[in-house]
mmCIF file of C-alpha atoms and ligand atoms in Angstrom:
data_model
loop_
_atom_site.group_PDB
_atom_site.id
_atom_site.type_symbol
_atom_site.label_atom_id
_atom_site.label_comp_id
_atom_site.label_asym_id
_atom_site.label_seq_id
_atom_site.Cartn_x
_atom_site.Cartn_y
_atom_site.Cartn_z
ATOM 1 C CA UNK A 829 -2.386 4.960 15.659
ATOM 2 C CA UNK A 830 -4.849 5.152 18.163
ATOM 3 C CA UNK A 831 -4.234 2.173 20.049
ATOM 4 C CA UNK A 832 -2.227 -0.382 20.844
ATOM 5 C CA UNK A 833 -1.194 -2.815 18.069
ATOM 6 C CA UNK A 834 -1.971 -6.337 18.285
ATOM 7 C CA UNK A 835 -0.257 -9.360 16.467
ATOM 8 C CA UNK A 836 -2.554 -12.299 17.101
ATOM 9 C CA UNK A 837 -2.975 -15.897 16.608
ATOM 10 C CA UNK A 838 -4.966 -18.923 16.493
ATOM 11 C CA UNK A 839 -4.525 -22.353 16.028
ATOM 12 C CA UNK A 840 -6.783 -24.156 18.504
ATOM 13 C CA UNK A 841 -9.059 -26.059 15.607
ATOM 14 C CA UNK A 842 -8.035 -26.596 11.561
ATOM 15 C CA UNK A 843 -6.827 -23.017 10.516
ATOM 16 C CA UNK A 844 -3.521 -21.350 11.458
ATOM 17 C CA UNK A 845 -4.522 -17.667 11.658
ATOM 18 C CA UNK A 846 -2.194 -14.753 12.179
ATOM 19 C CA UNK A 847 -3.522 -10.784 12.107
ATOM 20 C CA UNK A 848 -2.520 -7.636 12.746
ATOM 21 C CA UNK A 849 -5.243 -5.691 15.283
ATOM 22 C CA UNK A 850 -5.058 -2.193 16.535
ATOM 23 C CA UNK A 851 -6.953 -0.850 19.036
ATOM 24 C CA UNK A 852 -9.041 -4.514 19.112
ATOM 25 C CA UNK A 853 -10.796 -3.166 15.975
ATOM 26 C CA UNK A 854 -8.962 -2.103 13.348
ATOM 27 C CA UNK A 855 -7.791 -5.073 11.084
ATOM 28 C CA UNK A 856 -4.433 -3.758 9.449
ATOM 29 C CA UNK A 857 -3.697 -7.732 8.048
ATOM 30 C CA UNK A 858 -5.908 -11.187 8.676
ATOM 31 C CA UNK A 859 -3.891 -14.349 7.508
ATOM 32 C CA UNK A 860 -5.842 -17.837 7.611
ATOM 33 C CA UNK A 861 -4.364 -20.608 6.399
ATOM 34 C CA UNK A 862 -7.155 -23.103 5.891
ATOM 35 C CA UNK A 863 -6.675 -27.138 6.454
ATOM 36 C CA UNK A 864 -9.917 -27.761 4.459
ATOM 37 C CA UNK A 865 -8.477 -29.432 1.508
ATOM 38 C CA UNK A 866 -6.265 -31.376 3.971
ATOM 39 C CA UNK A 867 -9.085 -32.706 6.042
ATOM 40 C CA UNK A 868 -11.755 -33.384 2.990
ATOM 41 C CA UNK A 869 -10.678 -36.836 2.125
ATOM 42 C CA UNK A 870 -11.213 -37.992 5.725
ATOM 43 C CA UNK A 871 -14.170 -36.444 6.199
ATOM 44 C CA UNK A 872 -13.318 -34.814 9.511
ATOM 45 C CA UNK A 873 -10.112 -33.902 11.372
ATOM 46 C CA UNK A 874 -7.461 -35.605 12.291
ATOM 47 C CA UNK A 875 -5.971 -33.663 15.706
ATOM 48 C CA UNK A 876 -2.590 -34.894 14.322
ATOM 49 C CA UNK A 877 -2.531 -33.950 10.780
ATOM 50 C CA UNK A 878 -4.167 -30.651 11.909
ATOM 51 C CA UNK A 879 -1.183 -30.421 14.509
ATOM 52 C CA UNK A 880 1.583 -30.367 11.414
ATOM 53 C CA UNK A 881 -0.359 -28.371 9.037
ATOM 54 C CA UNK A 882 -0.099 -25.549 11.803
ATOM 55 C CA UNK A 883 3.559 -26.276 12.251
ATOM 56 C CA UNK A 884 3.682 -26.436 8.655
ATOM 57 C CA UNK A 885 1.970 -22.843 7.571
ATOM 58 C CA UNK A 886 2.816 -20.985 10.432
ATOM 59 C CA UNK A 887 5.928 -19.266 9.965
ATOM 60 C CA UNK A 888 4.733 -18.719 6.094
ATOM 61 C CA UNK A 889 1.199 -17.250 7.537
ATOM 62 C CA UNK A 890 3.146 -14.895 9.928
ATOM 63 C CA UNK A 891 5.354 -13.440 6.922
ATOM 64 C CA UNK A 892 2.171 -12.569 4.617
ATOM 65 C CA UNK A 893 0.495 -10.635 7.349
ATOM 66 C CA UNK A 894 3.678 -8.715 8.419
ATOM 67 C CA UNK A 895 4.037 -7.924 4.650
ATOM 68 C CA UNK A 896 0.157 -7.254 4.070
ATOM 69 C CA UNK A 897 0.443 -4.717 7.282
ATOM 70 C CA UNK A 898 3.739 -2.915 6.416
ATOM 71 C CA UNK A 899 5.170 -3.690 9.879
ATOM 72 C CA UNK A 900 7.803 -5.845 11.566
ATOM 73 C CA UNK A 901 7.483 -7.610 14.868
ATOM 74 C CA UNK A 902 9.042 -5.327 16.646
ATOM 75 C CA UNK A 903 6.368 -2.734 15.348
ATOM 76 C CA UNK A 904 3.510 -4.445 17.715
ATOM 77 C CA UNK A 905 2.816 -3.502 21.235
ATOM 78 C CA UNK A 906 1.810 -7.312 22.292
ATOM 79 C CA UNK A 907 1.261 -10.686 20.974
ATOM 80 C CA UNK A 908 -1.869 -12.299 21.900
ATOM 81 C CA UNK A 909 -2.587 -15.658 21.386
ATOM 82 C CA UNK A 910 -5.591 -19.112 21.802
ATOM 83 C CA UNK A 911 -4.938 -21.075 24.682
ATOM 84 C CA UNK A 912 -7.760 -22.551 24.421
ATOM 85 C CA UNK A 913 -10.200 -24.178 23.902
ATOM 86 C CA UNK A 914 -9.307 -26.746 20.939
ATOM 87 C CA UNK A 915 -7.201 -29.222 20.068
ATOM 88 C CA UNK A 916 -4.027 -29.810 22.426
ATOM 89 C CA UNK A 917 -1.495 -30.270 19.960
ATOM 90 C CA UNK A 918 -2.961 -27.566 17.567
ATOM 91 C CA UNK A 919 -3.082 -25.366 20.311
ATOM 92 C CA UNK A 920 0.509 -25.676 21.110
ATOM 93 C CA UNK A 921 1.972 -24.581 18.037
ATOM 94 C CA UNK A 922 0.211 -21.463 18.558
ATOM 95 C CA UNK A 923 1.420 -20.950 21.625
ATOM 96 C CA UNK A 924 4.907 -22.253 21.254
ATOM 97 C CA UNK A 925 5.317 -19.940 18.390
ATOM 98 C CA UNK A 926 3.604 -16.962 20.122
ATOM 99 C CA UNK A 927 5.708 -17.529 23.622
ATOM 100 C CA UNK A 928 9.442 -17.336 20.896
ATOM 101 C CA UNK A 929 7.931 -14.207 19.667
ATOM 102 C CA UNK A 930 7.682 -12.504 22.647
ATOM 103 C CA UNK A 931 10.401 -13.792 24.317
ATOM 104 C CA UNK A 932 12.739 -12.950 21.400
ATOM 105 C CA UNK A 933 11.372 -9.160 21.071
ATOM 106 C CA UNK A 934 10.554 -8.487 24.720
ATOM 107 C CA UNK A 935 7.083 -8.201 23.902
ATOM 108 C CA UNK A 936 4.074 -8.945 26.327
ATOM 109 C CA UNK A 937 2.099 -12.168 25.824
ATOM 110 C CA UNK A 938 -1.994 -11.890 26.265
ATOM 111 C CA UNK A 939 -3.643 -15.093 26.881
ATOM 112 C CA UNK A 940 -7.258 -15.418 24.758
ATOM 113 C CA UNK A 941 -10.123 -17.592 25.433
ATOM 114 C CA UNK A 942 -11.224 -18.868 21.173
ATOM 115 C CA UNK A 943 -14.707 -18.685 22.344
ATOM 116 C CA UNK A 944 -14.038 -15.109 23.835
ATOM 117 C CA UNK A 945 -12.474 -14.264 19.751
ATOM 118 C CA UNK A 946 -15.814 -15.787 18.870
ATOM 119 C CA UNK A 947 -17.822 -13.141 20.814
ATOM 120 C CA UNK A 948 -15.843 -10.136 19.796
ATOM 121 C CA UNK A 949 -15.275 -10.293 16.081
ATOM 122 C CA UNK A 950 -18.358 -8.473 15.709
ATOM 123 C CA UNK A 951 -16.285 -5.259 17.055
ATOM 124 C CA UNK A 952 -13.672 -5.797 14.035
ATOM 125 C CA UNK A 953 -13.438 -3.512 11.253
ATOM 126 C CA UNK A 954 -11.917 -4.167 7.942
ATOM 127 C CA UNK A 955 -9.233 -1.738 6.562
ATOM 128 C CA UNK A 956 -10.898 1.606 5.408
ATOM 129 C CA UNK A 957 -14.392 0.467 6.417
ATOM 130 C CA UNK A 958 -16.301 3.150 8.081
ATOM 131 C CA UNK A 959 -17.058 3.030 12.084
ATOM 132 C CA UNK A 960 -19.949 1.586 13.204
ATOM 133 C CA UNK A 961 -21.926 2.303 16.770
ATOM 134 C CA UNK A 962 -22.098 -1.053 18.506
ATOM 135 C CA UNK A 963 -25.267 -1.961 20.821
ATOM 136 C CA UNK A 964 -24.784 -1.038 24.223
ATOM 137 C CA UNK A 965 -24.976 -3.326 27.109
ATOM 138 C CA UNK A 966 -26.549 -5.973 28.443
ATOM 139 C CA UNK A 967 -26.214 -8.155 25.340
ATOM 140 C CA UNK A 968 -27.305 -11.713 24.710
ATOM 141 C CA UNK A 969 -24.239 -13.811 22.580
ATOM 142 C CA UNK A 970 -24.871 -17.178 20.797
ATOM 143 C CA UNK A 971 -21.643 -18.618 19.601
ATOM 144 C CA UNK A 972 -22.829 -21.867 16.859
ATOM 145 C CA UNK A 973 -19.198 -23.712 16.190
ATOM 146 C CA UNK A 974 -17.749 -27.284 14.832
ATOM 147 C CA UNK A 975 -17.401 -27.838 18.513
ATOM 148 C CA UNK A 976 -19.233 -25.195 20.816
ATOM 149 C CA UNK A 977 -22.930 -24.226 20.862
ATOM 150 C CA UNK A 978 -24.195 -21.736 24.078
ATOM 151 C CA UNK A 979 -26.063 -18.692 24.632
ATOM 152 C CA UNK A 980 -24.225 -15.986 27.233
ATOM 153 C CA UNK A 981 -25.580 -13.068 28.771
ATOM 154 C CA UNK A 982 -22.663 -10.052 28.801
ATOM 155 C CA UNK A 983 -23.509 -6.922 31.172
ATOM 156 C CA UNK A 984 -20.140 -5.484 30.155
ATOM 157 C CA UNK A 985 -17.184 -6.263 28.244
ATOM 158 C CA UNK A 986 -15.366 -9.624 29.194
ATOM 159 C CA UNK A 987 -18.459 -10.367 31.557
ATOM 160 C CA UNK A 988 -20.621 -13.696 30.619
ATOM 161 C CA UNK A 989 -22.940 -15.578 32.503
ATOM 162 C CA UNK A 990 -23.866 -19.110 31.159
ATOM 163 C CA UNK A 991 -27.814 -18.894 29.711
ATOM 164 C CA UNK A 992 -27.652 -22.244 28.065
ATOM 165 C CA UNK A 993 -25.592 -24.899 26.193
ATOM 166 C CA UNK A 994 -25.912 -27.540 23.924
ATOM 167 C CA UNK A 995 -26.669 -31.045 25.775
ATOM 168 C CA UNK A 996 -25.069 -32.979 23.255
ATOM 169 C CA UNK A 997 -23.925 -31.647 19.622
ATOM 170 C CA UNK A 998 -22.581 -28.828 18.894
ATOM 171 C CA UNK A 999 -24.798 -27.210 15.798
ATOM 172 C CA UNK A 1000 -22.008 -27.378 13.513
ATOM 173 C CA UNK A 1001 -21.095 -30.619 13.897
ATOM 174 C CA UNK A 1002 -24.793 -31.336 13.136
ATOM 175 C CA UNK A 1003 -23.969 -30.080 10.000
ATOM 176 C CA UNK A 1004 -21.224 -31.455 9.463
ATOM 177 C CA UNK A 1005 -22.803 -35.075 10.398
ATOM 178 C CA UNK A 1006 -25.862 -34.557 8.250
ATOM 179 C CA UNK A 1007 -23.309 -33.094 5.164
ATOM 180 C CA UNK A 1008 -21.594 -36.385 5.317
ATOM 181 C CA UNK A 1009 -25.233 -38.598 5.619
ATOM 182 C CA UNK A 1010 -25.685 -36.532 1.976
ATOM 183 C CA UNK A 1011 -22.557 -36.941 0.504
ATOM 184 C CA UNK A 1012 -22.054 -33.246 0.276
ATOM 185 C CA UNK A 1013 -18.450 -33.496 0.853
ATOM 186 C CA UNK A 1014 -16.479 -32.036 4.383
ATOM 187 C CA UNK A 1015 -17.073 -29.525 5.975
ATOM 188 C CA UNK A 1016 -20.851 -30.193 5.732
ATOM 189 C CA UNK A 1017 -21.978 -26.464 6.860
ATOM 190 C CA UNK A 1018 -21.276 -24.532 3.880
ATOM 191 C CA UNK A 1019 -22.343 -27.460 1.435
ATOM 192 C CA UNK A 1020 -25.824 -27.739 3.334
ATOM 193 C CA UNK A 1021 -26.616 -24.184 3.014
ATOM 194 C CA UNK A 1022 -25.673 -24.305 -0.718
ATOM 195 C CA UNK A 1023 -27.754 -26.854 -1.608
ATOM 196 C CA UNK A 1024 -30.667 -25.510 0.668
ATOM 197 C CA UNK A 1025 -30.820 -22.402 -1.383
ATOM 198 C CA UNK A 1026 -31.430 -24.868 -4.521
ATOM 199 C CA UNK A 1027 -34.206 -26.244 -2.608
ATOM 200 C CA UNK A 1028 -37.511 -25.585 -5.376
ATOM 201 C CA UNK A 1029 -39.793 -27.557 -2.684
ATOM 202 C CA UNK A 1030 -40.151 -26.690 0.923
ATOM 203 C CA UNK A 1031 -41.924 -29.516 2.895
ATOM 204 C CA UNK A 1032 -39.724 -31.648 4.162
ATOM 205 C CA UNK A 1033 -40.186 -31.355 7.925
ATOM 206 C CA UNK A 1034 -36.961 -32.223 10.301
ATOM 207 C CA UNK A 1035 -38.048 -32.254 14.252
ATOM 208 C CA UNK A 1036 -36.909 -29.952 16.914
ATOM 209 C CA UNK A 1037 -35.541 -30.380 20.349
ATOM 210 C CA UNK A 1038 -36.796 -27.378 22.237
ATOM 211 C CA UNK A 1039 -35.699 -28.379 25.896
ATOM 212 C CA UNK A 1040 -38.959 -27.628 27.550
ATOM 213 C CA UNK A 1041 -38.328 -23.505 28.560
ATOM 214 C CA UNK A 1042 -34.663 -23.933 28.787
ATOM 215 C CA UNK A 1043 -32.214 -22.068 26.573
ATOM 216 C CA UNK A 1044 -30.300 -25.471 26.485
ATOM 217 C CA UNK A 1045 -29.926 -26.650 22.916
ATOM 218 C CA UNK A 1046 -29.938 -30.308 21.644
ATOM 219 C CA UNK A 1047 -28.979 -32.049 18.142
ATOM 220 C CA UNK A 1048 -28.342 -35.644 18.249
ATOM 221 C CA UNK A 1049 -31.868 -36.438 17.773
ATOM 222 C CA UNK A 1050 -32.362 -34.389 14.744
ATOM 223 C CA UNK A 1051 -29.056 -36.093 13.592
ATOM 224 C CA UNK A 1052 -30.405 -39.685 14.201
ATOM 225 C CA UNK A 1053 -33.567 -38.118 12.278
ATOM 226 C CA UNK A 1054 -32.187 -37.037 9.529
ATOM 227 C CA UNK A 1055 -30.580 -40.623 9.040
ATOM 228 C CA UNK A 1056 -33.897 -41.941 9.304
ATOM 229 C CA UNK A 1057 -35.647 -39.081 6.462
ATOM 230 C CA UNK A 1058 -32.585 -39.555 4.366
ATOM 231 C CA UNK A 1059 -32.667 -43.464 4.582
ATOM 232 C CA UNK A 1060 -36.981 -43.083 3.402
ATOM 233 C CA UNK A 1061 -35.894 -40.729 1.131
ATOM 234 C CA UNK A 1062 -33.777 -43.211 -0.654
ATOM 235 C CA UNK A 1063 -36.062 -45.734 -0.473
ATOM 236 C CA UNK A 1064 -38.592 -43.301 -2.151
ATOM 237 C CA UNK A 1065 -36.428 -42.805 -5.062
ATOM 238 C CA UNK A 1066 -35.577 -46.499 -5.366
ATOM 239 C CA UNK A 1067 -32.383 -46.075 -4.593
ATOM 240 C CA UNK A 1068 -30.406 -48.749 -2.280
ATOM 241 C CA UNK A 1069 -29.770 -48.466 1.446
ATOM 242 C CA UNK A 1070 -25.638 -47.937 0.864
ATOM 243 C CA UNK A 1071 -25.729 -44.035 -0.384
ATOM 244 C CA UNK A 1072 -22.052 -45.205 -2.321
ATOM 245 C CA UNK A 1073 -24.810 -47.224 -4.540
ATOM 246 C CA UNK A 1074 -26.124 -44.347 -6.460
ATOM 247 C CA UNK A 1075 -26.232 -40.603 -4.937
ATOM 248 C CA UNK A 1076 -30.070 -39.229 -4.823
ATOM 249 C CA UNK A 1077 -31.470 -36.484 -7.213
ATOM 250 C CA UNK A 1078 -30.281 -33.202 -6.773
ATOM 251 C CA UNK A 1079 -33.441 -31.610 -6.314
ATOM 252 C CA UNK A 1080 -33.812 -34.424 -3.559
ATOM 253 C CA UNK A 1081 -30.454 -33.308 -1.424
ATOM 254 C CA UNK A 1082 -31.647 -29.629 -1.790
ATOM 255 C CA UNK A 1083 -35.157 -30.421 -0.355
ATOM 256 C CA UNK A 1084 -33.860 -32.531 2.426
ATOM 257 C CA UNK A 1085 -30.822 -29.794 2.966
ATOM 258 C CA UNK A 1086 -33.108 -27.652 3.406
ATOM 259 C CA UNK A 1087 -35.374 -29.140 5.979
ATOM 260 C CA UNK A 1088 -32.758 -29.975 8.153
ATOM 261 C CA UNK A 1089 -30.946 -26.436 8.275
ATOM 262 C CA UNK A 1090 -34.368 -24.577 8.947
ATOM 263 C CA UNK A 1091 -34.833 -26.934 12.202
ATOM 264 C CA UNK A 1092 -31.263 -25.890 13.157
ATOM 265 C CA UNK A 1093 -32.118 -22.217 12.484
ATOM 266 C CA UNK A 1094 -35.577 -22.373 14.077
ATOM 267 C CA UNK A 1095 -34.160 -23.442 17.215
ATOM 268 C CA UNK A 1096 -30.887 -20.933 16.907
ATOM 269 C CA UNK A 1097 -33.341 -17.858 15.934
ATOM 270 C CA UNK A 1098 -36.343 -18.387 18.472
ATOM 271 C CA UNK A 1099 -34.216 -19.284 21.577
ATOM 272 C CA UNK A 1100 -32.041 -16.635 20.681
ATOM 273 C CA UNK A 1101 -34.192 -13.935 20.187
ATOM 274 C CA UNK A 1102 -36.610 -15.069 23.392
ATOM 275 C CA UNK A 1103 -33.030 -14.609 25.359
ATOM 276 C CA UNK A 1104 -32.707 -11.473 24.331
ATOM 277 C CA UNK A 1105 -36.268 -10.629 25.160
ATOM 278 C CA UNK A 1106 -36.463 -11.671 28.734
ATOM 279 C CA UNK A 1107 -33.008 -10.391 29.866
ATOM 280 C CA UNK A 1108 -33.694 -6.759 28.173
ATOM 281 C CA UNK A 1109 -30.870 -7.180 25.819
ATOM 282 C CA UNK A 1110 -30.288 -3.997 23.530
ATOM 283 C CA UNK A 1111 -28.071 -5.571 21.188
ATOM 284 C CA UNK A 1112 -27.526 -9.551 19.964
ATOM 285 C CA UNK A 1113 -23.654 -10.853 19.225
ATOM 286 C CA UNK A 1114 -23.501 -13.571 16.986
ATOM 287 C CA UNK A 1115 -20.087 -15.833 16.371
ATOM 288 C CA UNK A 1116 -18.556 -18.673 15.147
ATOM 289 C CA UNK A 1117 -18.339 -20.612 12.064
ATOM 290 C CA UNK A 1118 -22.340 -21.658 11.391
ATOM 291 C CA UNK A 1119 -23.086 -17.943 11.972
ATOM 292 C CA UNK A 1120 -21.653 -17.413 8.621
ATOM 293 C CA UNK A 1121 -25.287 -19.056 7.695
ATOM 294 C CA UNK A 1122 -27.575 -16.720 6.180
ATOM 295 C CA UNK A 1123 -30.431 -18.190 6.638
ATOM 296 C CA UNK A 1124 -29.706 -18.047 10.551
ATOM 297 C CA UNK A 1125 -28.398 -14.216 10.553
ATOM 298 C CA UNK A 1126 -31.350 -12.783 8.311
ATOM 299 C CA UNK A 1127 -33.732 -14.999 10.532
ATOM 300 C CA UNK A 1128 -32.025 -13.663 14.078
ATOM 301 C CA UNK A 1129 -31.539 -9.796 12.294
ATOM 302 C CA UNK A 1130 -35.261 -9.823 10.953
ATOM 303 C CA UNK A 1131 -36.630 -11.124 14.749
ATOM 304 C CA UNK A 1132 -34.074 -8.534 16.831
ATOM 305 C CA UNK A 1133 -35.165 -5.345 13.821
ATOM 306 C CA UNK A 1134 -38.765 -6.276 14.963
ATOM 307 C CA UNK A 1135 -38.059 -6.035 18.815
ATOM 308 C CA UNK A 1136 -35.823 -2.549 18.092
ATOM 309 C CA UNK A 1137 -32.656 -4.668 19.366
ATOM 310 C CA UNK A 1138 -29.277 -4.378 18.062
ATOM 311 C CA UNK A 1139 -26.949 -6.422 16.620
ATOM 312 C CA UNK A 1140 -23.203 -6.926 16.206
ATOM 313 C CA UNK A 1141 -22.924 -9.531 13.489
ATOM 314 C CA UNK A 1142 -19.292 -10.162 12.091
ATOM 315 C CA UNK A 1143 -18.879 -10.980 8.565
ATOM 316 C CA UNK A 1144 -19.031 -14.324 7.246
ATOM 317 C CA UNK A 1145 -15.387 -14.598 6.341
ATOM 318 C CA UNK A 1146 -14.753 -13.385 10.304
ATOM 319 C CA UNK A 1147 -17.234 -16.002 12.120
ATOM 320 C CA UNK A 1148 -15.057 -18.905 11.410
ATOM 321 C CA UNK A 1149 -11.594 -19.266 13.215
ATOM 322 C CA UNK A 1150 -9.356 -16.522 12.301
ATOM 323 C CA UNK A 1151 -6.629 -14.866 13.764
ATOM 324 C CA UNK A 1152 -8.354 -11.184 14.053
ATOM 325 C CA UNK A 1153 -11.159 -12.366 16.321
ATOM 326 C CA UNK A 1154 -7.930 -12.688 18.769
ATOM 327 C CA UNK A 1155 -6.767 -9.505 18.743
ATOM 328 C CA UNK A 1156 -9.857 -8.024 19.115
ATOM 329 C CA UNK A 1157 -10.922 -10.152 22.481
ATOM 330 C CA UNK A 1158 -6.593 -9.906 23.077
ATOM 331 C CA UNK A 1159 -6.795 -6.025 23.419
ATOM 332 C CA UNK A 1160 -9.599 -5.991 25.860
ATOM 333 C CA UNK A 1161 -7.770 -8.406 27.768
ATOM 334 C CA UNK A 1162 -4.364 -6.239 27.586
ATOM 335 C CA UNK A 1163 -6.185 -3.419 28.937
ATOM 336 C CA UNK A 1164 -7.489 -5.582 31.581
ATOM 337 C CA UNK A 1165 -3.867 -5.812 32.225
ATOM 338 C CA UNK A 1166 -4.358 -9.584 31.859
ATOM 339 C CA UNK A 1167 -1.098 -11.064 30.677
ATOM 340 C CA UNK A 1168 0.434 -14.799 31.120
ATOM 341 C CA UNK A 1169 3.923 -15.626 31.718
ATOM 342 C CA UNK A 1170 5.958 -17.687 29.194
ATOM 343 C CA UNK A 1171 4.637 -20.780 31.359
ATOM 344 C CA UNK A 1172 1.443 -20.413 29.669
ATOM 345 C CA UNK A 1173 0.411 -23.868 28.608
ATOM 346 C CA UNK A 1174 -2.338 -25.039 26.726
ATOM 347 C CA UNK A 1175 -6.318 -25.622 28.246
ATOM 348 C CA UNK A 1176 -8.128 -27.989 25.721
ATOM 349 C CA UNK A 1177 -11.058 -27.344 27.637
ATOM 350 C CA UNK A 1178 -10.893 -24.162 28.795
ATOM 351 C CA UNK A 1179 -14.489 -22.962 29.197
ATOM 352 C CA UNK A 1180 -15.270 -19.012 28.563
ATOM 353 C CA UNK A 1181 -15.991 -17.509 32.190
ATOM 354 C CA UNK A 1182 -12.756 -17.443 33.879
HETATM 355 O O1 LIG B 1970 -15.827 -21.557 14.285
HETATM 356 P P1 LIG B 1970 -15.358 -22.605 13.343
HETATM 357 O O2 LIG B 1970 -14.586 -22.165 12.137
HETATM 358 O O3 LIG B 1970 -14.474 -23.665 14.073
HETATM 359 C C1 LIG B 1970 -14.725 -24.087 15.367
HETATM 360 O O4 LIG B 1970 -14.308 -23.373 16.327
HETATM 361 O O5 LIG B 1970 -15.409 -25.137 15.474
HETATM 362 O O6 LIG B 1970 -16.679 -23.417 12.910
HETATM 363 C C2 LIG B 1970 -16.633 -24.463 11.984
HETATM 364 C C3 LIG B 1970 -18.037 -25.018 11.830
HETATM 365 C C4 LIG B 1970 -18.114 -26.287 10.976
HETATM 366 O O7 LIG B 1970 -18.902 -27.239 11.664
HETATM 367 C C5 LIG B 1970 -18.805 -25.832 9.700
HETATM 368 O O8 LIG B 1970 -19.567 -26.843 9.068
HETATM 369 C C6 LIG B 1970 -19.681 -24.719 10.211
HETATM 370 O O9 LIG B 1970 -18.891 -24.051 11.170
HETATM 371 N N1 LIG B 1970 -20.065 -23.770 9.143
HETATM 372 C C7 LIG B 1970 -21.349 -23.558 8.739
HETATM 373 C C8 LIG B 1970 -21.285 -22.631 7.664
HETATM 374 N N2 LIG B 1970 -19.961 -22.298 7.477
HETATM 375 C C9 LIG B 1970 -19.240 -22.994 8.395
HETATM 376 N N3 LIG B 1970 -22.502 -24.082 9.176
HETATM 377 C C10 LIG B 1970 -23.634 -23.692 8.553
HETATM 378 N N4 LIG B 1970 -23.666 -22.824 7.514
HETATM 379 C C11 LIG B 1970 -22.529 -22.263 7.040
HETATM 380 N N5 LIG B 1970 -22.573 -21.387 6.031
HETATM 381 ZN ZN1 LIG B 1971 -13.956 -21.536 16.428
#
């Protein structure tokens, strides 16, 4: 082993994750328990329900990814964990149980920032994938969430300064808002980019907020938009106002899916990209659960190929919340010889520069 071993986990939003990191790369196990199902019929989440879920799946989420490592507890050199930001009582659990754990093995306790995991799950490796050389510094991170859209600048590891930051929405809760207008079912990210890819017609045009020369973001206005397009859409089609009256045409959603995600990802890709440009970024990090979309990362990998910058682009199945992204952020903190007491308490809104 090359490094130090890592057991991490989050719990800040809907999924309980639990992983096994070494050397804040190596991914020996990567547990997620996810509360989609549970949150479906509601259409969003409820903080509560999400709270006993995590209480619910943690202990069994802990056990698979001791067993799909080979190790015990005492096996790990720390336990790091989200203390933000996210939901209070999510967050909690994941701390509670993370605070026992070191307590009862005399193990240290690593404090993460989620939107920190975010950022550094590009660095992760999967077991018995082959190294790859990342970008080197300065970098230019977007992190695209349910609840957190901003652009960083990072002239070294754990180092951020602020670019910009959505005004309003977050981009996934765009999605997520615009899934639901369609009746595509919760969560609306992965259900918009499904039905975009169905899309046979390509000229329905959503607007874009692009905050004069600022790399602030904004999406309530496409949002309220999108109502509007969807409501003439309807009305098109000869269908009544109430959507539970009769769904549109397939080929309809698709078209209208499609319009609205290539706003999102024209605003994502171009800011993104111009970021990069005028701070002399080598390399682009992308994170978070809409950069799983790949119509955004071939869009922001074709524009940074062009300009001979880098990127360090996690896999889909690492952008949204897992507990890997926290070892690998956890183990730069550990060697930062950052640790928190057992006082450590939960920050809601913790934001990422510390
Ligand atoms: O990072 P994440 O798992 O949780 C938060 O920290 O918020 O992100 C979840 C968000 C949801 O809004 C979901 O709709 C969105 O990521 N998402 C996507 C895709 N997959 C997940 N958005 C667009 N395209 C996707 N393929
Ligand atoms: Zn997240």
């Amino acid at each position: 082993m090359s490094g130090p071993l890592l057991l991490s986990i989050e719990s800040s939003c809907d999924e309980t994750g639990i992983a096994l990191v070494e050397d804040g790369r190596r991914i020996h196990a990567n547990v997620v328990a996810s509360q989609v199902a549970l949150h479906a019929p509601t259409g969003g989440i409820v903080p509560e329900v999400a709270a006993r879920a995590h209480l619910r799946w943690i202990v069994p989420v802990l056990d698979e990814a001791l067993e799909t490592a080979g190790v015990t507890v005492r096996d790990v050199d720390a336990i790091a964990v989200t203390y933000g930001p996210g939901l209070a009582g999510s967050l909690l659990v994941g701390i509670n149980f993370a605070k026992s754990l070191a307590w009862a093995h005399g193990k240290p306790l690593v404090p993460v920032n989620h939107l920190e995991g975010h950022l550094y799950a590009g660095w992760l490796l999967d077991p018995g994938e082959a190294d790859r050389e990342a970008p080197g510094f300065p970098l230019v991170g977007l992190v695209v969430s349910g609840g957190h859209t901003f652009l960083v600048e990072m002239r070294d590891h754990l180092s951020y300064r602020l670019l910009g930051r959505t005004v309003d929405d977050a981009a996934g809760e765009a999605f997520d808002k615009v899934g639901r207008l369609l009746s595509l079912g919760y969560p609306g990210g992965p259900a918009i980019a499904n039905a975009a890819e169905r899309a046979t017609a390509h000229d329905r045009v959503f607007p874009r907020a692009w905050m004069g020369a600022s790399y602030d973001f904004s999406f309530s206005g496409l949002k309220t938009a999108a109502r509007r397009i969807i409501d003439e859409a309807r009305a098109d089609a000869g269908l009544p106002a109430d959507a539970r009256e009769g769904p549109l045409p397939d080929a309809v959603v698709a078209e209208l899916a499609w319009g609205f995600q290539d706003a999102v990802v024209d605003v994502l890709a171009r800011k993104t990209i111009r970021a990069a440009e005028e701070t002399g970024a080598r390399g682009i990090v992308l994170g978070g659960g809409v950069a799983s979309n790949l119509a955004l990362r071939a869009r922001i990998s074709a524009g940074a190929a062009a300009r001979g910058i880098g990127m360090v682009l996690p896999r889909p199945g690492l952008c949204t919340d897992n507990g890997a992204m926290i070892g690998a952020a956890g183990a730069r903190r550990l060697a930062a010889g950052e640790l928190a007491g057992l006082d450590l308490d939960a920050r809601p809104s913790l934001p990422l520069a510390r």
